[in-house]
PDB file of C-alpha atoms in Angstrom:
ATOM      1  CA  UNK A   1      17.838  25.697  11.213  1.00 47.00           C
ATOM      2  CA  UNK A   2      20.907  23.649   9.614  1.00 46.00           C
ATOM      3  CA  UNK A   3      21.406  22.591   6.441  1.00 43.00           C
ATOM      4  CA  UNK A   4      21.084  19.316   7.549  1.00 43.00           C
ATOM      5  CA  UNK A   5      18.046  19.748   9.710  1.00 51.00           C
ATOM      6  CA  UNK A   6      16.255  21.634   6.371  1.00 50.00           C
ATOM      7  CA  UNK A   7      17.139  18.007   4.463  1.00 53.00           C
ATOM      8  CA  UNK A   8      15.407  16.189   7.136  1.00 71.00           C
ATOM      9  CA  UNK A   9      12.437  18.148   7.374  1.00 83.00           C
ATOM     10  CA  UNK A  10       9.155  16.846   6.155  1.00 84.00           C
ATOM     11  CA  UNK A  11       8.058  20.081   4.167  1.00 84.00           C
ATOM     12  CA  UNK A  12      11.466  19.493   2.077  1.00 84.00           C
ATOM     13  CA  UNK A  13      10.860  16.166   1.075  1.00 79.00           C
ATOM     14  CA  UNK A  14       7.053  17.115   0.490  1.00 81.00           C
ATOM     15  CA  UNK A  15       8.036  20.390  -2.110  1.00 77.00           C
ATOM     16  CA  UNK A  16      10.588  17.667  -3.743  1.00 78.00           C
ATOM     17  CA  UNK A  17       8.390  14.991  -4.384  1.00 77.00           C
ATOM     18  CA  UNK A  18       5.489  17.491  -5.320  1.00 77.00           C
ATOM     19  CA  UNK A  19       8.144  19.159  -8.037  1.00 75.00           C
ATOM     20  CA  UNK A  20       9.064  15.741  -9.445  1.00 69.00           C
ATOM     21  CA  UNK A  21       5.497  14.786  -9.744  1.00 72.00           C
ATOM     22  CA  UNK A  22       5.645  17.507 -12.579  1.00 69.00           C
ATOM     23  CA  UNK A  23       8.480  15.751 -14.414  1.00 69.00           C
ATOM     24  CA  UNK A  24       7.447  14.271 -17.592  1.00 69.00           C
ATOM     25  CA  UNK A  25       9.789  11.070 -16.392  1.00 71.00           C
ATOM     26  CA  UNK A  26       8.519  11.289 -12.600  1.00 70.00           C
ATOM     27  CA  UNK A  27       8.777   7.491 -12.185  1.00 72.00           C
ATOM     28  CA  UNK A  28      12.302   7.062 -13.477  1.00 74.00           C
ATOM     29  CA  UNK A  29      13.164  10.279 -11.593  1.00 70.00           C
ATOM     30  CA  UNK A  30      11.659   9.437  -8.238  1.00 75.00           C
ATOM     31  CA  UNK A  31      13.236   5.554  -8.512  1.00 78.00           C
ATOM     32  CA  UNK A  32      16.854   7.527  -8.327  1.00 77.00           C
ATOM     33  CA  UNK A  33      15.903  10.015  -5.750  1.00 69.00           C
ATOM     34  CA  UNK A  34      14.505   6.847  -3.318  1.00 79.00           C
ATOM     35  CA  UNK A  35      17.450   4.684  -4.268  1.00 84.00           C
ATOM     36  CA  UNK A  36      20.141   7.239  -4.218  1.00 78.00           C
ATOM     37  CA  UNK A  37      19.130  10.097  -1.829  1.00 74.00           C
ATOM     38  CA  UNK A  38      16.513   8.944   0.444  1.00 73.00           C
ATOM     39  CA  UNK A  39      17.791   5.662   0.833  1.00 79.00           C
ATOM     40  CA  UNK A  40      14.158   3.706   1.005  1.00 84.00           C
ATOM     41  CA  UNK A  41      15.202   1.270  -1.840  1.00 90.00           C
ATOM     42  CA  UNK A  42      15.789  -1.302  -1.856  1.00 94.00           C
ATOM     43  CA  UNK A  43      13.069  -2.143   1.319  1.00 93.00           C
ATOM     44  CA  UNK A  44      14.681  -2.556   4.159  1.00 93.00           C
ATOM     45  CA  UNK A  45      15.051  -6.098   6.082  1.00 94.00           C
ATOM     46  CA  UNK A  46      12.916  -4.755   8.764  1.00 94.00           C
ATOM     47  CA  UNK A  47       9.462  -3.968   6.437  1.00 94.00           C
ATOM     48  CA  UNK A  48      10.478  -7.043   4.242  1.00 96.00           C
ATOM     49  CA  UNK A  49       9.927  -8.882   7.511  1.00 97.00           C
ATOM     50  CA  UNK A  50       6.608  -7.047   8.047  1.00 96.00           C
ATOM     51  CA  UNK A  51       5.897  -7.614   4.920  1.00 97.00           C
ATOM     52  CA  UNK A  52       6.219 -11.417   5.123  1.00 97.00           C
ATOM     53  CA  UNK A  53       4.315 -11.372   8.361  1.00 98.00           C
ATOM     54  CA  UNK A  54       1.289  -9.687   6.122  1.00 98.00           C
ATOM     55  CA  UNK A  55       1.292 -11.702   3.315  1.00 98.00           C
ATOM     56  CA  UNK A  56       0.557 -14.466   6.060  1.00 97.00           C
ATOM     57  CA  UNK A  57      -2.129 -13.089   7.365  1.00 98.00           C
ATOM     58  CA  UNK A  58      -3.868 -12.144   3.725  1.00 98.00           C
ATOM     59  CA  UNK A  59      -3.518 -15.839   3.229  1.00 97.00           C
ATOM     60  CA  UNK A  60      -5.025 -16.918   6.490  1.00 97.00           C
ATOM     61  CA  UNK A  61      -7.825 -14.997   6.434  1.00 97.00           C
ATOM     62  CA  UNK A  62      -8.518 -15.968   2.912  1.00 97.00           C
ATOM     63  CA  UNK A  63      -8.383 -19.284   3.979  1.00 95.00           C
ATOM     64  CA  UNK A  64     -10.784 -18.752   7.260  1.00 96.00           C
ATOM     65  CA  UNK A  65     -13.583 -16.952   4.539  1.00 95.00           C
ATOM     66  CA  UNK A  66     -13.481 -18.389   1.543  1.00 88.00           C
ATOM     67  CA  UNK A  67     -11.366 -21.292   1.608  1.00 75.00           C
ATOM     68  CA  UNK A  68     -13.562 -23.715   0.040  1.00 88.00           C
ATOM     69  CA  UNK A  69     -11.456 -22.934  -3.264  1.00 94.00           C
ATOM     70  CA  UNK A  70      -7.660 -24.384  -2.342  1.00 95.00           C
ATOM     71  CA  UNK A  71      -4.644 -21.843  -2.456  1.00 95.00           C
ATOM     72  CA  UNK A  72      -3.068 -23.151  -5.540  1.00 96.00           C
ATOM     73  CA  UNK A  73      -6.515 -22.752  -7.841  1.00 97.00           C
ATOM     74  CA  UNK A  74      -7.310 -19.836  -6.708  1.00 98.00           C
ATOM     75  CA  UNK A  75      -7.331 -16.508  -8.650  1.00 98.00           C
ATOM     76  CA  UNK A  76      -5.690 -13.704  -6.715  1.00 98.00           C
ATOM     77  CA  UNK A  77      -5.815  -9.581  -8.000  1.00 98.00           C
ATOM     78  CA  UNK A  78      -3.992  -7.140  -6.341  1.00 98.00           C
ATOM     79  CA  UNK A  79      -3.758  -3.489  -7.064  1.00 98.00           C
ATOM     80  CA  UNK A  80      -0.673  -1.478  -6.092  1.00 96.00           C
ATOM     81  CA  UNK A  81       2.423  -3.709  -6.776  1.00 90.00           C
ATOM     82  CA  UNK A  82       5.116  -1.226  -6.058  1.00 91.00           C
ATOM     83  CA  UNK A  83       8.753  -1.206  -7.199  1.00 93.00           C
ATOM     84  CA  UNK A  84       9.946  -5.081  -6.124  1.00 95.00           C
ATOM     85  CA  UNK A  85       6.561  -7.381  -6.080  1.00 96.00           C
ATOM     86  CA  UNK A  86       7.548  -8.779  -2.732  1.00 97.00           C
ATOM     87  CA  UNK A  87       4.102  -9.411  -1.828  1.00 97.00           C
ATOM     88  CA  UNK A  88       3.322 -11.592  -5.161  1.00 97.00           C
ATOM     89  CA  UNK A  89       6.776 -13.676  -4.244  1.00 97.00           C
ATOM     90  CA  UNK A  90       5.169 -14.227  -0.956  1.00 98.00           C
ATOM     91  CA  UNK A  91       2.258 -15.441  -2.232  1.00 98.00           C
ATOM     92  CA  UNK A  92       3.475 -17.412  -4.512  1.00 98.00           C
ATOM     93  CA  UNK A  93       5.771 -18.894  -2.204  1.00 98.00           C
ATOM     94  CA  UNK A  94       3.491 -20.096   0.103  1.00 98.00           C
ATOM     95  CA  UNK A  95       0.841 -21.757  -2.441  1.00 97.00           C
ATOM     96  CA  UNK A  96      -0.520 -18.879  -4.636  1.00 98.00           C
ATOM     97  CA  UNK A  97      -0.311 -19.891  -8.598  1.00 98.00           C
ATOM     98  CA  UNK A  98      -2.582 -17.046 -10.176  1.00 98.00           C
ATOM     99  CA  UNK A  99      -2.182 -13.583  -9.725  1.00 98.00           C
ATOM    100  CA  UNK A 100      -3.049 -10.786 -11.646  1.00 98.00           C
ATOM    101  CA  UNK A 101      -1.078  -7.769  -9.977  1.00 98.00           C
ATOM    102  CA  UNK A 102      -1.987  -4.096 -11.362  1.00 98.00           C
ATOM    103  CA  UNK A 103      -0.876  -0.429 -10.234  1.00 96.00           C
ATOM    104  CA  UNK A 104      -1.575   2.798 -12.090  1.00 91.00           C
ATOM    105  CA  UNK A 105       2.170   3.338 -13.371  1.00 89.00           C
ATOM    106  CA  UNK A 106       5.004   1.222 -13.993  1.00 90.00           C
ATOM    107  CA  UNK A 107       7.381   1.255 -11.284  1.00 89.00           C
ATOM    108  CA  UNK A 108       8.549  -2.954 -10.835  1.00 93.00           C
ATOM    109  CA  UNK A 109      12.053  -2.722 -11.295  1.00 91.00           C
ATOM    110  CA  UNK A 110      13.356  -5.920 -12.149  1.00 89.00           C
ATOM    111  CA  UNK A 111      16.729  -5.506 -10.153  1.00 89.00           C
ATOM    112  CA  UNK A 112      14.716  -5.112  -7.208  1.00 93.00           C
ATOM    113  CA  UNK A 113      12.219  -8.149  -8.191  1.00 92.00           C
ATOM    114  CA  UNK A 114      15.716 -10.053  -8.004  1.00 90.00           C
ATOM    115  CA  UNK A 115      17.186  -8.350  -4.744  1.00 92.00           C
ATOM    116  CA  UNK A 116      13.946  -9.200  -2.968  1.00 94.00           C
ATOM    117  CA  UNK A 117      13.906 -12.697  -4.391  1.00 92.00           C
ATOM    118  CA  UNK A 118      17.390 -13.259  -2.924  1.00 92.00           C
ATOM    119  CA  UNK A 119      16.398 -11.972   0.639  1.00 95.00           C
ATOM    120  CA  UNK A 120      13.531 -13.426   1.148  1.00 96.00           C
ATOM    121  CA  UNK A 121      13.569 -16.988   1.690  1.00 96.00           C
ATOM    122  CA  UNK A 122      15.521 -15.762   4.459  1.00 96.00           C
ATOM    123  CA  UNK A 123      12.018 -14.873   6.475  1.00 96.00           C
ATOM    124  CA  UNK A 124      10.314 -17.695   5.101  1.00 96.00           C
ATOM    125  CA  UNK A 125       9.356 -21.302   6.194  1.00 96.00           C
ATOM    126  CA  UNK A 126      10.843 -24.578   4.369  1.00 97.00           C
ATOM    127  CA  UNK A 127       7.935 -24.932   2.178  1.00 96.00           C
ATOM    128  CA  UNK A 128       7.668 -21.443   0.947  1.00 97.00           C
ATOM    129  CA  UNK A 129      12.096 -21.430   0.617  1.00 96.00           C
ATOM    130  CA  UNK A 130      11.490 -24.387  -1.795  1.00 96.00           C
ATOM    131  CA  UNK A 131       9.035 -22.827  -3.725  1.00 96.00           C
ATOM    132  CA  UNK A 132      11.472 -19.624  -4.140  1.00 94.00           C
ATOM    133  CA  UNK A 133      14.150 -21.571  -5.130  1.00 93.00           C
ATOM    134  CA  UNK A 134      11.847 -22.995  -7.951  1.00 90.00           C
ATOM    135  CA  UNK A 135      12.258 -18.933  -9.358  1.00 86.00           C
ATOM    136  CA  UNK A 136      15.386 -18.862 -10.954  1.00 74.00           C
ATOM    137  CA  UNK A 137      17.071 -15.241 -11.467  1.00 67.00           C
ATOM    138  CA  UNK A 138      17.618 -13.992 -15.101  1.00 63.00           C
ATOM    139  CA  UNK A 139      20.909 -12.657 -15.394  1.00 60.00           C
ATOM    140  CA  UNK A 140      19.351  -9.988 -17.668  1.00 60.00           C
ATOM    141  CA  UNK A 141      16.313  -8.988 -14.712  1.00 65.00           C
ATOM    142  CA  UNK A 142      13.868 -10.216 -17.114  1.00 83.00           C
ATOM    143  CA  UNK A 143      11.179  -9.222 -16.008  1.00 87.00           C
ATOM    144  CA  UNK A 144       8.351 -10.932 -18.260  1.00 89.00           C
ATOM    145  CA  UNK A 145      10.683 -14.160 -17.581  1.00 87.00           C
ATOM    146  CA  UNK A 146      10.117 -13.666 -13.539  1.00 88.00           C
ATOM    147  CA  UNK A 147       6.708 -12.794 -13.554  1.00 93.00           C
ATOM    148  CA  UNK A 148       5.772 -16.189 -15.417  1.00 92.00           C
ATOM    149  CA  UNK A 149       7.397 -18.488 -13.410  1.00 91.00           C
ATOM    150  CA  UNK A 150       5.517 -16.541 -10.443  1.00 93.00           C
ATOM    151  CA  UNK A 151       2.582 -17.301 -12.174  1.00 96.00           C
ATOM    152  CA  UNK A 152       1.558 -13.261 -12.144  1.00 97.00           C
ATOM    153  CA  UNK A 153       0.361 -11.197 -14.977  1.00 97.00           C
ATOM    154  CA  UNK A 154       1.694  -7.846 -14.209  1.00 97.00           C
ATOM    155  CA  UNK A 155      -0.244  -5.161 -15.918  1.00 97.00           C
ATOM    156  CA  UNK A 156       1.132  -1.661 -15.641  1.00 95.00           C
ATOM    157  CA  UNK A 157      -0.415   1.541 -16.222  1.00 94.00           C
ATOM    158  CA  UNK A 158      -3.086  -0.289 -15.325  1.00 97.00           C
ATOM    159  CA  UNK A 159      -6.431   0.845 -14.005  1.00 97.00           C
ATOM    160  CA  UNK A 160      -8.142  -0.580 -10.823  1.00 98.00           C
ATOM    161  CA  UNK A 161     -11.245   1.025 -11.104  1.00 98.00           C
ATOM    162  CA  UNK A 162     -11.867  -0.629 -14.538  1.00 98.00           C
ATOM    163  CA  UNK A 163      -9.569  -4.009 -14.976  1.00 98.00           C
ATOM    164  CA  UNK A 164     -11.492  -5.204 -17.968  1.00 97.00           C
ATOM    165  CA  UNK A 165     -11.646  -9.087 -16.159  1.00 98.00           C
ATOM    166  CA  UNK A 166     -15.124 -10.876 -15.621  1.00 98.00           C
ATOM    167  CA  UNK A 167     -17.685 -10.393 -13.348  1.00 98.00           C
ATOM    168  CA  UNK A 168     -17.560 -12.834 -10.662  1.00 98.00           C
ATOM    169  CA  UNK A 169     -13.776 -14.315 -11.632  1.00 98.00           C
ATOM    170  CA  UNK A 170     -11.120 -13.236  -8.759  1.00 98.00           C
ATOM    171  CA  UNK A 171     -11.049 -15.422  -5.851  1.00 98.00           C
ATOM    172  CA  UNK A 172      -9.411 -12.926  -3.097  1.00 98.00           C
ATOM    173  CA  UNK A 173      -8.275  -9.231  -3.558  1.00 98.00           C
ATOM    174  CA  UNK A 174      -5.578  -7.755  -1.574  1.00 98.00           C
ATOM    175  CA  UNK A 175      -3.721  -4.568  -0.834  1.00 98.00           C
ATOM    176  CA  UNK A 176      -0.691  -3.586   1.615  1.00 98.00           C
ATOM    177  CA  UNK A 177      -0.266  -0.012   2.459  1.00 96.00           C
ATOM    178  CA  UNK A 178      -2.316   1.148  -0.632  1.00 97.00           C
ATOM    179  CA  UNK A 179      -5.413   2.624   0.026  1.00 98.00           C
ATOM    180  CA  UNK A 180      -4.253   5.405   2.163  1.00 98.00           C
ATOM    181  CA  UNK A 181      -2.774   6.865  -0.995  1.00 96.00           C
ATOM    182  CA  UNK A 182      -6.086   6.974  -3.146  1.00 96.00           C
ATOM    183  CA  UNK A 183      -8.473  10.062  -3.229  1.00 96.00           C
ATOM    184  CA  UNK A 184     -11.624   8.912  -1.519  1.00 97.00           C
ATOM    185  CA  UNK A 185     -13.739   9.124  -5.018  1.00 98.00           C
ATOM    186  CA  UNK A 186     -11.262   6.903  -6.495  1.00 98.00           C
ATOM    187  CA  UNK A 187     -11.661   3.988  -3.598  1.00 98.00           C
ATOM    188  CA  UNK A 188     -15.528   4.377  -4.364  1.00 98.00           C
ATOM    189  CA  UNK A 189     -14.735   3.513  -7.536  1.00 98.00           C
ATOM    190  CA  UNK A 190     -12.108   0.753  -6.876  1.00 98.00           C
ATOM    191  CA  UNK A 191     -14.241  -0.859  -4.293  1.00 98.00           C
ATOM    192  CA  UNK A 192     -17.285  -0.834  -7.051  1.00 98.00           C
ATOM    193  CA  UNK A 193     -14.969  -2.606  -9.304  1.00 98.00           C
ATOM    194  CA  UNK A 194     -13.646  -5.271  -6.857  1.00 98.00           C
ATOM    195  CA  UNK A 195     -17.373  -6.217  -6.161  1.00 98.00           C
ATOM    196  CA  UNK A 196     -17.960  -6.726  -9.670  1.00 98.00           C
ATOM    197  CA  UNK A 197     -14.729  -8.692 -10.167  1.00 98.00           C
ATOM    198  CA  UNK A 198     -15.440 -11.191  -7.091  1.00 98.00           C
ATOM    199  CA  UNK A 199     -17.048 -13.927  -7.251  1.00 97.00           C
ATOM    200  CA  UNK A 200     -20.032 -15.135  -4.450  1.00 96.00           C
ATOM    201  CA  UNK A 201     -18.216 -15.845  -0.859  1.00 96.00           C
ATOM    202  CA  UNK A 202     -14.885 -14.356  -2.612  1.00 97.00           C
ATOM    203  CA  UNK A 203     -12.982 -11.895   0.131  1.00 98.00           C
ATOM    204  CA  UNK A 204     -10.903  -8.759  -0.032  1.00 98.00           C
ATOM    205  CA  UNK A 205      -8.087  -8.305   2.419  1.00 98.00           C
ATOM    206  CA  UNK A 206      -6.367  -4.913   2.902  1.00 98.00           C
ATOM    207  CA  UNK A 207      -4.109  -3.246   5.172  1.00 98.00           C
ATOM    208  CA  UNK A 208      -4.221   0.734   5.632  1.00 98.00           C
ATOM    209  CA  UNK A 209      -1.236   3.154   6.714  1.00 96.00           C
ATOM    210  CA  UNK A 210      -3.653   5.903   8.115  1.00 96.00           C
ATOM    211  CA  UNK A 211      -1.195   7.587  10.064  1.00 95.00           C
ATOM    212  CA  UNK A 212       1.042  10.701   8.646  1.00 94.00           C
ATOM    213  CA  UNK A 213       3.609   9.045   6.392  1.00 92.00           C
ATOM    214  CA  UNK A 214       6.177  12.252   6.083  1.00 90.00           C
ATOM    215  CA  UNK A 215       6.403  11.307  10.112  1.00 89.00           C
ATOM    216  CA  UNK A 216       8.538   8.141   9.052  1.00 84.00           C
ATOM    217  CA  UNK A 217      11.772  10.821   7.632  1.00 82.00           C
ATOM    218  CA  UNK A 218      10.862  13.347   9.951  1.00 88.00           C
ATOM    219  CA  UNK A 219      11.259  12.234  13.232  1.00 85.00           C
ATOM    220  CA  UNK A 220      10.510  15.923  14.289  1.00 87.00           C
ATOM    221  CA  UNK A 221       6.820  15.267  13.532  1.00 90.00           C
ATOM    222  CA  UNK A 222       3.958  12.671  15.435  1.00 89.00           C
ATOM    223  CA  UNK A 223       2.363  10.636  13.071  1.00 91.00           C
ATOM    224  CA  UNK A 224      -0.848  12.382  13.695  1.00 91.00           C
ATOM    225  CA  UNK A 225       0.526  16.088  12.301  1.00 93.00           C
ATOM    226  CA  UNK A 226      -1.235  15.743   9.250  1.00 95.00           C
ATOM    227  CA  UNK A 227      -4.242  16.450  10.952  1.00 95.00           C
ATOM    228  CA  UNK A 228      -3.246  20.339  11.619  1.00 95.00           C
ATOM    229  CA  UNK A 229      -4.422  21.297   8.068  1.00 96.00           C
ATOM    230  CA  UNK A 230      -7.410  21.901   6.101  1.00 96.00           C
ATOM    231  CA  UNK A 231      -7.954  19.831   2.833  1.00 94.00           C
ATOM    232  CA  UNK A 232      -6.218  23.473   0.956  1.00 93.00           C
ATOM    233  CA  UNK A 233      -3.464  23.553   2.974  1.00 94.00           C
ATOM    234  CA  UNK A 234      -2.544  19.716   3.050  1.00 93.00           C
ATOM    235  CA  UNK A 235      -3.082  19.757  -1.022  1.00 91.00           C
ATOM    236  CA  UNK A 236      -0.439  22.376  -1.514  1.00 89.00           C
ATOM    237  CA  UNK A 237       2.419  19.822   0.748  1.00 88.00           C
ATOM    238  CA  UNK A 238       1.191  16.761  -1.485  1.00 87.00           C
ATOM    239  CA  UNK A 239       1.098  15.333  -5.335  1.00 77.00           C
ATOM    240  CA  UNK A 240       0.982  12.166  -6.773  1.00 72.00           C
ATOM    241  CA  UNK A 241       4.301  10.647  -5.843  1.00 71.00           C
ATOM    242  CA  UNK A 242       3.688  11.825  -1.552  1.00 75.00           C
ATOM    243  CA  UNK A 243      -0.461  12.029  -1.639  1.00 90.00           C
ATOM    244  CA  UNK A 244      -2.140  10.100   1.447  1.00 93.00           C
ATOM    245  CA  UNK A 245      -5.367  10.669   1.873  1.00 96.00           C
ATOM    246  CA  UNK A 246      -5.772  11.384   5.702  1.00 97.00           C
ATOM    247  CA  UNK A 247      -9.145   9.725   5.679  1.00 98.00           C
ATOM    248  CA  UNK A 248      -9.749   8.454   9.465  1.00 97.00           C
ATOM    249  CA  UNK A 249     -11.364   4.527  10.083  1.00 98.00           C
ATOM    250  CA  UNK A 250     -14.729   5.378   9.950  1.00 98.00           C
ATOM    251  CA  UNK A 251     -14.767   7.182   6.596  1.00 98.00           C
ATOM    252  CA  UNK A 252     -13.130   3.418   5.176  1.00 98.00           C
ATOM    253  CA  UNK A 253     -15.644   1.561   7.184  1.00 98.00           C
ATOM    254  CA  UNK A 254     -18.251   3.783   5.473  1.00 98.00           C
ATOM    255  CA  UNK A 255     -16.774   3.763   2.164  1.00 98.00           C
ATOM    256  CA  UNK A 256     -17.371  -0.265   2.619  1.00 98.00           C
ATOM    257  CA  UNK A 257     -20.544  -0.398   3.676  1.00 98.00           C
ATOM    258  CA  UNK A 258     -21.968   2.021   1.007  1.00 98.00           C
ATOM    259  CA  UNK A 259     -20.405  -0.335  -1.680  1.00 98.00           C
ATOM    260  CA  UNK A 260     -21.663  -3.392  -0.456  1.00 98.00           C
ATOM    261  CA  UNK A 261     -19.395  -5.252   1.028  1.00 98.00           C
ATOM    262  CA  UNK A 262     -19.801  -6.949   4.718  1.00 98.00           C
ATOM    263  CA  UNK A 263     -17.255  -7.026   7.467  1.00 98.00           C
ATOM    264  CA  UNK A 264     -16.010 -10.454   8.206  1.00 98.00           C
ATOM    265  CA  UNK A 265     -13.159  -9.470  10.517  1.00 98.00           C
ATOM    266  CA  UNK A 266     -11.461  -6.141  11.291  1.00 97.00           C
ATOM    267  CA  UNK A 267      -7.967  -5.252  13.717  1.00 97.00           C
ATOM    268  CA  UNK A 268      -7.280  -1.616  14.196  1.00 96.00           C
ATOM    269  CA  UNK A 269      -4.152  -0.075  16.316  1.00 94.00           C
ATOM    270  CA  UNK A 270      -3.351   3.363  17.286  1.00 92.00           C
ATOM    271  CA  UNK A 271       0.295   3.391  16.422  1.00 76.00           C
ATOM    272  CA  UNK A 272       3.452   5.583  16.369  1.00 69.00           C
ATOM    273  CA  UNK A 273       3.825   8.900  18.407  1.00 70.00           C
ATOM    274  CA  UNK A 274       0.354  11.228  19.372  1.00 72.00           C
ATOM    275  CA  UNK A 275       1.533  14.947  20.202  1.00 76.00           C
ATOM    276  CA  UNK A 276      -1.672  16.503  19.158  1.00 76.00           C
ATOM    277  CA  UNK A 277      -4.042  18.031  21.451  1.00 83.00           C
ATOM    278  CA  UNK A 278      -7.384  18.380  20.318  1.00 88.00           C
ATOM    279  CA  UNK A 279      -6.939  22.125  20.219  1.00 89.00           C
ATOM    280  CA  UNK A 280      -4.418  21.722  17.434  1.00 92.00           C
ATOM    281  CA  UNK A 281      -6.604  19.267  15.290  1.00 95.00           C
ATOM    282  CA  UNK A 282      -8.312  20.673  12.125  1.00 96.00           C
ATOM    283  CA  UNK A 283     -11.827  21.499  11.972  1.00 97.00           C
ATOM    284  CA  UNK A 284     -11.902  19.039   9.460  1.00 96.00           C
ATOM    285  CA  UNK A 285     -11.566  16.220  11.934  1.00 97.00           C
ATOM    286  CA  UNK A 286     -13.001  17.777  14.590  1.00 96.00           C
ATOM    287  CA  UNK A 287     -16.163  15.576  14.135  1.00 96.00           C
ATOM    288  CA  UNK A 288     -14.195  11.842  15.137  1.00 95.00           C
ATOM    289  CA  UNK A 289     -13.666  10.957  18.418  1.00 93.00           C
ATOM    290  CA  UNK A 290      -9.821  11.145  19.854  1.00 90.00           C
ATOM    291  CA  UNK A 291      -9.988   7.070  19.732  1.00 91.00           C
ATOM    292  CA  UNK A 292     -11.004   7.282  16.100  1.00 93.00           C
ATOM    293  CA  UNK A 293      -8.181  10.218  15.703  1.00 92.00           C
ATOM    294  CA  UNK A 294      -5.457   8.007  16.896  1.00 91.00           C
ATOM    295  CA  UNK A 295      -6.000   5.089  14.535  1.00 94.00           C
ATOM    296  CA  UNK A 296      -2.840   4.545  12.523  1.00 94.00           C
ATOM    297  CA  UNK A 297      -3.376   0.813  10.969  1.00 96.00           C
ATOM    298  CA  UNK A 298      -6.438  -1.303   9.816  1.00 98.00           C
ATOM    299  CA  UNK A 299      -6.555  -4.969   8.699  1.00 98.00           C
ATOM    300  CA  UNK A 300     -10.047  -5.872   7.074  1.00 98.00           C
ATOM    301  CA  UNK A 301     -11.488  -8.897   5.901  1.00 98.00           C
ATOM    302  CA  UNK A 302     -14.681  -8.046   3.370  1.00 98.00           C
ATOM    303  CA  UNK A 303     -17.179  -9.962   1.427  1.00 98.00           C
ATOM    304  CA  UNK A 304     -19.370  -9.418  -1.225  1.00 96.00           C
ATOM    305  CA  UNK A 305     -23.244  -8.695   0.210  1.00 89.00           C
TER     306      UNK A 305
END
């Protein structure tokens, strides 16, 4: 094996990330290794574009469900903000004026809050390009100064399993690509919290990554190969800064149901490469059909009741 091929190989970046998750300065550390190293920041144009394609459809299907309060009064929460806040500049940009946006450490960098406001009116309509160009950029990337004229409250380390806001006062909850990187006790927990948090006819919207997200550096690798290992052997590849969960679309359909939420609408695709056979799936996931197996993305639409 080359040096270079060793670089590129998913168990490398998996014992990096797992040795910087040790690091009493993780966050800072990791920010340098993603914008210097791997090159993933700042996001690329491609998954700003999917991005913006999201954010629309968070917003239409709160508007199908629960549209009965308008964009512009309504309370929005999301959990898992990640280093730029694209998604809350989407929102806000097409109507959204209150949004409390949380995630467990701090990693908004205001340089990148600024790099994504630049790019994206780009991928907008004229409507939401106004609203953006209502945001002016601090020259010093303030970042409390950004987040008010968003209209966000950015609260970081912040908890979503216990936000400390009122029962029943969030309109509409969403998450992009954030689930799949919570234990399964922990979404319990979340999903306990969001019920309490929501008020009567108020809707949750989330995307899920399910498929194997080392697969995106390693091209070497299907996007179904973290379903070789046990739950010992995947736990010694991830820590906090790479974890993903590897639940499959039934065990989040379950985890729904059993905190009392109902399915209004659901989309799931099997995506990216499959070189699996079931021979070479774990025990673990022997139990789900191949169909199930091969599920890589999930949009869902839930409800209180």
């Amino acid at each position: 094996m080359t040096r270079t091929s060793i670089l590129r190989d998913w168990r490398t970046k998996a014992v990096l990330q797992k040795g910087l998750s040790l690091l009493p300065s993780a966050g800072r550390v990791n920010y340098v290794f993603q914008r210097r190293i791997t090159k993933t920041l700042p996001i690329t144009d491609a998954k700003l574009r999917t991005s913006a394609e999201g954010a629309k459809r968070h917003l239409a299907a709160y508007e199908q469900h629960a549209g009965d309060t308008p964009l512009g009064e309504a309370q929005l929460f999301e959990f898992g903000a990640g280093w730029d806040l694209h998604n809350p500049l989407l929102f806000f940009a097409h109507g959204v004026n209150h949004q409390t946006v949380v995630d467990l450490f701090r990693f908004v960098r205001p340089e990148l809050v600024m790099d994504a406001l630049r790019r994206l009116p780009a991928l907008v309509d004229d409507a939401a390009r106004a609203r953006l160009a209502s945001v002016t950029p601090t020259p010093t990337a303030d970042l409390d100064a950004l987040t008010e004229a968003l209209g966000v409250v950015y609260q970081a380390p912040a908890d979503a399993r216990a936000t400390n806001l009122a029962n029943g006062s969030i309109d509409f909850v969403t998450s992009s690509s954030v689930l799949e990187h919570i234990p399964r006790d922990d979404i319990a927990s979340i999903l306990r919290e969001l019920r309490r948090i929501l008020r009567p006819g108020g809707v949750c919207s989330f995307f899920i990554d399910a498929g194997d997200h080392f697969a995106r550096f390693d091209k070497s690798i299907a996007s179904n190969n973290f379903l070789r290992y046990s739950e010992k052997q995947w736990s010694r590849f991830v820590a906090d800064l790479s974890y993903h969960n590897r639940l499959r679309y039934p065990q989040y359909m379950e985890l729904f149901a059993q905190a009392g939420f109902t399915v209004l609408s659901e989309e799931h695709w099997a995506g990216g490469s499959w070189e699996l056979d079931r021979a070479q799936v774990h025990s673990d996931f022997q139990k789900f059909s191949d169909d199930d197996l091969a599920i890589t993305a999930i949009h869902v639409v839930l409800t209180p009741g």
